[in-house]
mmCIF file with all atom_site columns, C-alpha atoms in Angstrom:
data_model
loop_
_atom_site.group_PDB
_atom_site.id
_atom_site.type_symbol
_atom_site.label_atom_id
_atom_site.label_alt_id
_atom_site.label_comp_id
_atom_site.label_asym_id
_atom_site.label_entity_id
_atom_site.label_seq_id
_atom_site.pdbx_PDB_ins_code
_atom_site.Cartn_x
_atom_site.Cartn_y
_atom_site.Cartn_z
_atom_site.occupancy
_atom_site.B_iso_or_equiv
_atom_site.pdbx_formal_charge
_atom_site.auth_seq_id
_atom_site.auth_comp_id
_atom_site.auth_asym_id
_atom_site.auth_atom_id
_atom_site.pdbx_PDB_model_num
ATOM 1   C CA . UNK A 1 1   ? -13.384 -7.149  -15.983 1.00 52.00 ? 1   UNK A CA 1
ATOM 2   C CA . UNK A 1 2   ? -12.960 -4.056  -14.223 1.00 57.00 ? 2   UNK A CA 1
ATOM 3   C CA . UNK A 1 3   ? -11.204 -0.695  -15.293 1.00 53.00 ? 3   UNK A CA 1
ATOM 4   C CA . UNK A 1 4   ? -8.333  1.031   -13.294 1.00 56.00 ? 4   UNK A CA 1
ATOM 5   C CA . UNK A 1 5   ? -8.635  4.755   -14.131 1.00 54.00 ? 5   UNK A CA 1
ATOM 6   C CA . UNK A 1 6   ? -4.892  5.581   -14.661 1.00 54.00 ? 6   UNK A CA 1
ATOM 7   C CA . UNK A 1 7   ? -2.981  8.584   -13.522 1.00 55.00 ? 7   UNK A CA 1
ATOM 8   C CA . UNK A 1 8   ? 0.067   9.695   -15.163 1.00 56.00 ? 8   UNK A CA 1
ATOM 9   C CA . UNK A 1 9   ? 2.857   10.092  -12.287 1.00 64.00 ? 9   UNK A CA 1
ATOM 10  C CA . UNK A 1 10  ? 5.758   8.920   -10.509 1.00 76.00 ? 10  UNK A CA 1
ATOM 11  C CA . UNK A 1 11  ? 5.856   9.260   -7.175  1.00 85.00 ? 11  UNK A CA 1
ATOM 12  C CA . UNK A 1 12  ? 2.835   8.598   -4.321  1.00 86.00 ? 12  UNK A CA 1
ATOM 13  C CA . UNK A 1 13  ? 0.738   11.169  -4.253  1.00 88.00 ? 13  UNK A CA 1
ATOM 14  C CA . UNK A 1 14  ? 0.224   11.120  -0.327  1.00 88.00 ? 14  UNK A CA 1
ATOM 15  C CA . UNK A 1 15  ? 2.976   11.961  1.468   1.00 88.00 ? 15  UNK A CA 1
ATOM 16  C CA . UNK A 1 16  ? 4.715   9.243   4.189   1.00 85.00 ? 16  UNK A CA 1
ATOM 17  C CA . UNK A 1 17  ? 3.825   11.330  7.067   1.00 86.00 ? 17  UNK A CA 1
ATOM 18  C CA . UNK A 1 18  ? 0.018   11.615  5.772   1.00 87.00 ? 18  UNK A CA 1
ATOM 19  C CA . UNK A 1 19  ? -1.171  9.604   7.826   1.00 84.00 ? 19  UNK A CA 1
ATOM 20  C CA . UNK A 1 20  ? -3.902  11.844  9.574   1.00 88.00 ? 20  UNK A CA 1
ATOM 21  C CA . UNK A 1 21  ? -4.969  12.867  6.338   1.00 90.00 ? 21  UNK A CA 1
ATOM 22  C CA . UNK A 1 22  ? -7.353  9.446   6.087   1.00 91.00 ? 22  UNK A CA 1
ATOM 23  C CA . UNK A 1 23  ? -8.953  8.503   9.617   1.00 92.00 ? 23  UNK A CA 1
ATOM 24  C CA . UNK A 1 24  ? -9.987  5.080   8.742   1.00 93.00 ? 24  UNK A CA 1
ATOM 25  C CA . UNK A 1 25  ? -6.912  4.381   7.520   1.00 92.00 ? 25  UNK A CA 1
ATOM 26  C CA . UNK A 1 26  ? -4.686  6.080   10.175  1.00 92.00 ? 26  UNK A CA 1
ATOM 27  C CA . UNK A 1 27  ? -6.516  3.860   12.954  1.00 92.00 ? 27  UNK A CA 1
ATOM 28  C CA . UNK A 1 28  ? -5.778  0.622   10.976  1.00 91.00 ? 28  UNK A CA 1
ATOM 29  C CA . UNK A 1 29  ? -2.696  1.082   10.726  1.00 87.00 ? 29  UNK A CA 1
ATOM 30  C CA . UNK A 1 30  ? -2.037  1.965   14.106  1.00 88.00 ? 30  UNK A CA 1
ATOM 31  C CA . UNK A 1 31  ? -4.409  -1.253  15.750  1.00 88.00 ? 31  UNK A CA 1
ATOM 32  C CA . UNK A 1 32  ? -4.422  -3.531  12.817  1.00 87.00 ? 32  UNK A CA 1
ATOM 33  C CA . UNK A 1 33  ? -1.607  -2.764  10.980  1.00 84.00 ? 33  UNK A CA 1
ATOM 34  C CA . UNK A 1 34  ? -1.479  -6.672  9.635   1.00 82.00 ? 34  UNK A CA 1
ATOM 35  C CA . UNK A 1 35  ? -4.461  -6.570  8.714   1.00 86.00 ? 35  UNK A CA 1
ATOM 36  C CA . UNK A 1 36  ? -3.838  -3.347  6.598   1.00 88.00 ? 36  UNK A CA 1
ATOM 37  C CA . UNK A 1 37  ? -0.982  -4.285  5.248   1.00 85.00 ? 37  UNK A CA 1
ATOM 38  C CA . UNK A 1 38  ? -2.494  -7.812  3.943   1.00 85.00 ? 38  UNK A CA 1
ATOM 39  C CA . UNK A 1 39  ? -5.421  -6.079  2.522   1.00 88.00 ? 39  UNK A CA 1
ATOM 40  C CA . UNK A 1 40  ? -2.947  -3.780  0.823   1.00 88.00 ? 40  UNK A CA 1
ATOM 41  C CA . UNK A 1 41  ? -1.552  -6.817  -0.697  1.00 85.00 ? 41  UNK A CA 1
ATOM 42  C CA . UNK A 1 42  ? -4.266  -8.211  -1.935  1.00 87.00 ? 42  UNK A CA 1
ATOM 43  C CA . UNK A 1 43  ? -5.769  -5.032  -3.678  1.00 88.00 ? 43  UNK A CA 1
ATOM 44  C CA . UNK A 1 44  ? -2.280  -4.117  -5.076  1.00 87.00 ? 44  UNK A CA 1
ATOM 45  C CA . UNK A 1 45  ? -2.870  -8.088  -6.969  1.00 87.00 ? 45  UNK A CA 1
ATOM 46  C CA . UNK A 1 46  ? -6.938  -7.567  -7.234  1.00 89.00 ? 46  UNK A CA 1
ATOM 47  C CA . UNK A 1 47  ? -7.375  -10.524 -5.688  1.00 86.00 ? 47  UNK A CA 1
ATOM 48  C CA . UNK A 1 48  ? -9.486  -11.192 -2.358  1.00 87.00 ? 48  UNK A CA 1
ATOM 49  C CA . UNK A 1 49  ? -7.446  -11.059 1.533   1.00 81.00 ? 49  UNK A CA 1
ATOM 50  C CA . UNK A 1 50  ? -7.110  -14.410 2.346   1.00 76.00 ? 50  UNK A CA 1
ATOM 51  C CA . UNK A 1 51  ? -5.051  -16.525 5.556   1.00 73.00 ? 51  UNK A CA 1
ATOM 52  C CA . UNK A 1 52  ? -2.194  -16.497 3.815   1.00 69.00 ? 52  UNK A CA 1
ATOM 53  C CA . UNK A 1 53  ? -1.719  -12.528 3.241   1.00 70.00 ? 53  UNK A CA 1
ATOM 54  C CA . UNK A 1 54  ? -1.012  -12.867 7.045   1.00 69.00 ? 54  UNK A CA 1
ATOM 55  C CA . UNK A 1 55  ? 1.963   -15.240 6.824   1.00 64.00 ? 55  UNK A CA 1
ATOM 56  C CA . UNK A 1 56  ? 4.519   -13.484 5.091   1.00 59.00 ? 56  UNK A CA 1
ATOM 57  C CA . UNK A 1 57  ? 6.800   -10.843 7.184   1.00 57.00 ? 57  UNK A CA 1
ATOM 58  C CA . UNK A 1 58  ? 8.627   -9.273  3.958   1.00 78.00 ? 58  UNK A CA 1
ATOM 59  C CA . UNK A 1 59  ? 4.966   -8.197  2.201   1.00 81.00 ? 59  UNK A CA 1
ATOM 60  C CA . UNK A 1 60  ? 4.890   -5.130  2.890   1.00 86.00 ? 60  UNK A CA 1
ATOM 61  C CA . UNK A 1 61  ? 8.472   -3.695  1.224   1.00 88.00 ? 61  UNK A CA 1
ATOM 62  C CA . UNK A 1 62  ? 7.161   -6.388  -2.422  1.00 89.00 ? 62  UNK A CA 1
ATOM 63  C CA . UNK A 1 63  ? 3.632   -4.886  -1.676  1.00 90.00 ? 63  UNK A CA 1
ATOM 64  C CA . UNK A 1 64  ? 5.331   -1.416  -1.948  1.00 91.00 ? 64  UNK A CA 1
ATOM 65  C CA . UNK A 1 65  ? 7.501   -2.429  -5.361  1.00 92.00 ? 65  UNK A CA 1
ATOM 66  C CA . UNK A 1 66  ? 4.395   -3.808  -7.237  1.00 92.00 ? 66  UNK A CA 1
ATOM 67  C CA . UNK A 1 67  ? 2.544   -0.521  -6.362  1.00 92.00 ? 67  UNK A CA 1
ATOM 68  C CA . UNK A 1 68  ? 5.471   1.749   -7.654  1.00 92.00 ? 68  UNK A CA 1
ATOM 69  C CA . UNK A 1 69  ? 5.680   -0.886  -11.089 1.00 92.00 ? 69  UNK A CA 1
ATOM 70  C CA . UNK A 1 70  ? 1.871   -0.778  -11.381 1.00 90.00 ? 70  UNK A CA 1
ATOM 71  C CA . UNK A 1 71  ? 1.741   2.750   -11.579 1.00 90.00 ? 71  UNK A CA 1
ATOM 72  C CA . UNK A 1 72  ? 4.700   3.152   -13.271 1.00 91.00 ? 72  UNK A CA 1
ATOM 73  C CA . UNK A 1 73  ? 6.674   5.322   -9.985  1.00 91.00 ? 73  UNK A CA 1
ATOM 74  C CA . UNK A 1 74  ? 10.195  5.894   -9.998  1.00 91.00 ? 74  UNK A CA 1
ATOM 75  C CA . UNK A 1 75  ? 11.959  2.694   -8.476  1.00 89.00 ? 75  UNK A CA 1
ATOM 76  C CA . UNK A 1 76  ? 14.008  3.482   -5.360  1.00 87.00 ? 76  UNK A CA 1
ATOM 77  C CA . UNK A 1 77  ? 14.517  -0.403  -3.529  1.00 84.00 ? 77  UNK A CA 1
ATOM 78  C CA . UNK A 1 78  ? 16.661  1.113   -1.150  1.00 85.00 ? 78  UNK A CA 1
ATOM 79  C CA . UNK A 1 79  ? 14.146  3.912   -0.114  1.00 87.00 ? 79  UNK A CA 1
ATOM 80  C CA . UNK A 1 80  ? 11.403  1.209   0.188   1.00 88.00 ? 80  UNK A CA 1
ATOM 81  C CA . UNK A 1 81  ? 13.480  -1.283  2.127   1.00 83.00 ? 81  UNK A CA 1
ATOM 82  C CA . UNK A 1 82  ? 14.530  1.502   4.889   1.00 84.00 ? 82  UNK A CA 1
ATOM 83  C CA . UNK A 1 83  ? 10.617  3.389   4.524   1.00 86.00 ? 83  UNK A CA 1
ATOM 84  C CA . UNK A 1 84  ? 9.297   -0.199  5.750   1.00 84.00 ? 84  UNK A CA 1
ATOM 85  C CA . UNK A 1 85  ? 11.659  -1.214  8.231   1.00 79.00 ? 85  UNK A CA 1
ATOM 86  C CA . UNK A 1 86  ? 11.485  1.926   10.226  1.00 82.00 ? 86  UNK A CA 1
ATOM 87  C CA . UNK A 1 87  ? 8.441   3.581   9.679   1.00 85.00 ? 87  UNK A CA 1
ATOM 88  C CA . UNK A 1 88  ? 6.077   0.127   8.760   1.00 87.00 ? 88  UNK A CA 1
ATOM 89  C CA . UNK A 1 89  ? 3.036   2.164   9.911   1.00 90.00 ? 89  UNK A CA 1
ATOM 90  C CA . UNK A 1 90  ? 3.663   4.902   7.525   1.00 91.00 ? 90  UNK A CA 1
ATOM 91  C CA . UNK A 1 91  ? 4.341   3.307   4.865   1.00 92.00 ? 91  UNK A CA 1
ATOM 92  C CA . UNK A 1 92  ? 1.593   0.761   5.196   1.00 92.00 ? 92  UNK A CA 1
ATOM 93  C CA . UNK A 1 93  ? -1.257  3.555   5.551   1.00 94.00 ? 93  UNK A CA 1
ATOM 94  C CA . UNK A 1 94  ? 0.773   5.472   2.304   1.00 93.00 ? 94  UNK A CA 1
ATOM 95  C CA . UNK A 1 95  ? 0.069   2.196   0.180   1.00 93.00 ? 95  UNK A CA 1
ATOM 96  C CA . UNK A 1 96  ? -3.426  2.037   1.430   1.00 93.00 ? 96  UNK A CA 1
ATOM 97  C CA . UNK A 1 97  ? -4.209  6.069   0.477   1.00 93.00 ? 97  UNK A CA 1
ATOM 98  C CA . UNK A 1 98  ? -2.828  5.239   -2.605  1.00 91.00 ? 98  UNK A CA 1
ATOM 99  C CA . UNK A 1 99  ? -4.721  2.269   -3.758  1.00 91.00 ? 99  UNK A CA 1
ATOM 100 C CA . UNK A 1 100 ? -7.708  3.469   -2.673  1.00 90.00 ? 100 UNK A CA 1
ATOM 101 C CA . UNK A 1 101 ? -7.277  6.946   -4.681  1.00 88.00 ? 101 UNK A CA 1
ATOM 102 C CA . UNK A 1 102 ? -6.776  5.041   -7.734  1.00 85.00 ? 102 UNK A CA 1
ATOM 103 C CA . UNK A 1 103 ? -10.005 2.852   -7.198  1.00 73.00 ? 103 UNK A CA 1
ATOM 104 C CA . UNK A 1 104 ? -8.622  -0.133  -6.965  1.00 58.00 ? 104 UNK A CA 1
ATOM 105 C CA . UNK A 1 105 ? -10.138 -1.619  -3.852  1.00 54.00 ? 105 UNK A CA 1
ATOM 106 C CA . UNK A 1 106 ? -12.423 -4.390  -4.881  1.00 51.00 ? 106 UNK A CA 1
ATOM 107 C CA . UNK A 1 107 ? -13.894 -5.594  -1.605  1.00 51.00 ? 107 UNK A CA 1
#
């Protein structure tokens, strides 16, 4: 089994307009943003991407509410809902910076 190093905090520590602040993950979310988002998904439940990570339109706002209950962030539903309906990309590439600060890619 592996071990998450755990950081005491409760907000992101990337900010939602950081997007430029991780190449890689700035250009996936910009030309493969499903892609990043089911990947997101499936590191956020340590668990390999599969088909149907693709399928489900609402993934990215419960993607975004397991991260903030993993880590133990302040809740804000409303915040999340609005952050992924008008700024997906943002948000998407903010969940990614996040998991993979906190080592918990496991590709």
């Amino acid at each position: 089994m592996r071990t998450i190093p755990i950081k005491v905090a409760n907000a992101f520590n990337s900010s939602i307009l950081g997007c430029f602040s991780d190449t890689k993950i700035c250009c996936l979310g910009i030309f493969c943003l499903p892609y990043l988002s089911s990947r997101n998904k499936a590191d956020v439940d340590e668990r390999d991407c599969t088909i149907c990570d693709f399928l489900c339109c609402p993934r990215e706002y419960f993607t975004r509410l397991q991260i903030r209950t993993k880590y133990g962030f302040e809740q804000n539903t409303v915040s999340d809902c609005i952050t992924t309906s008008i700024c997906l990309p943002c948000s998407t590439c903010q969940d990614a910076r996040e998991l993979e600060e906190r080592d918990t890619i496991i590709r």
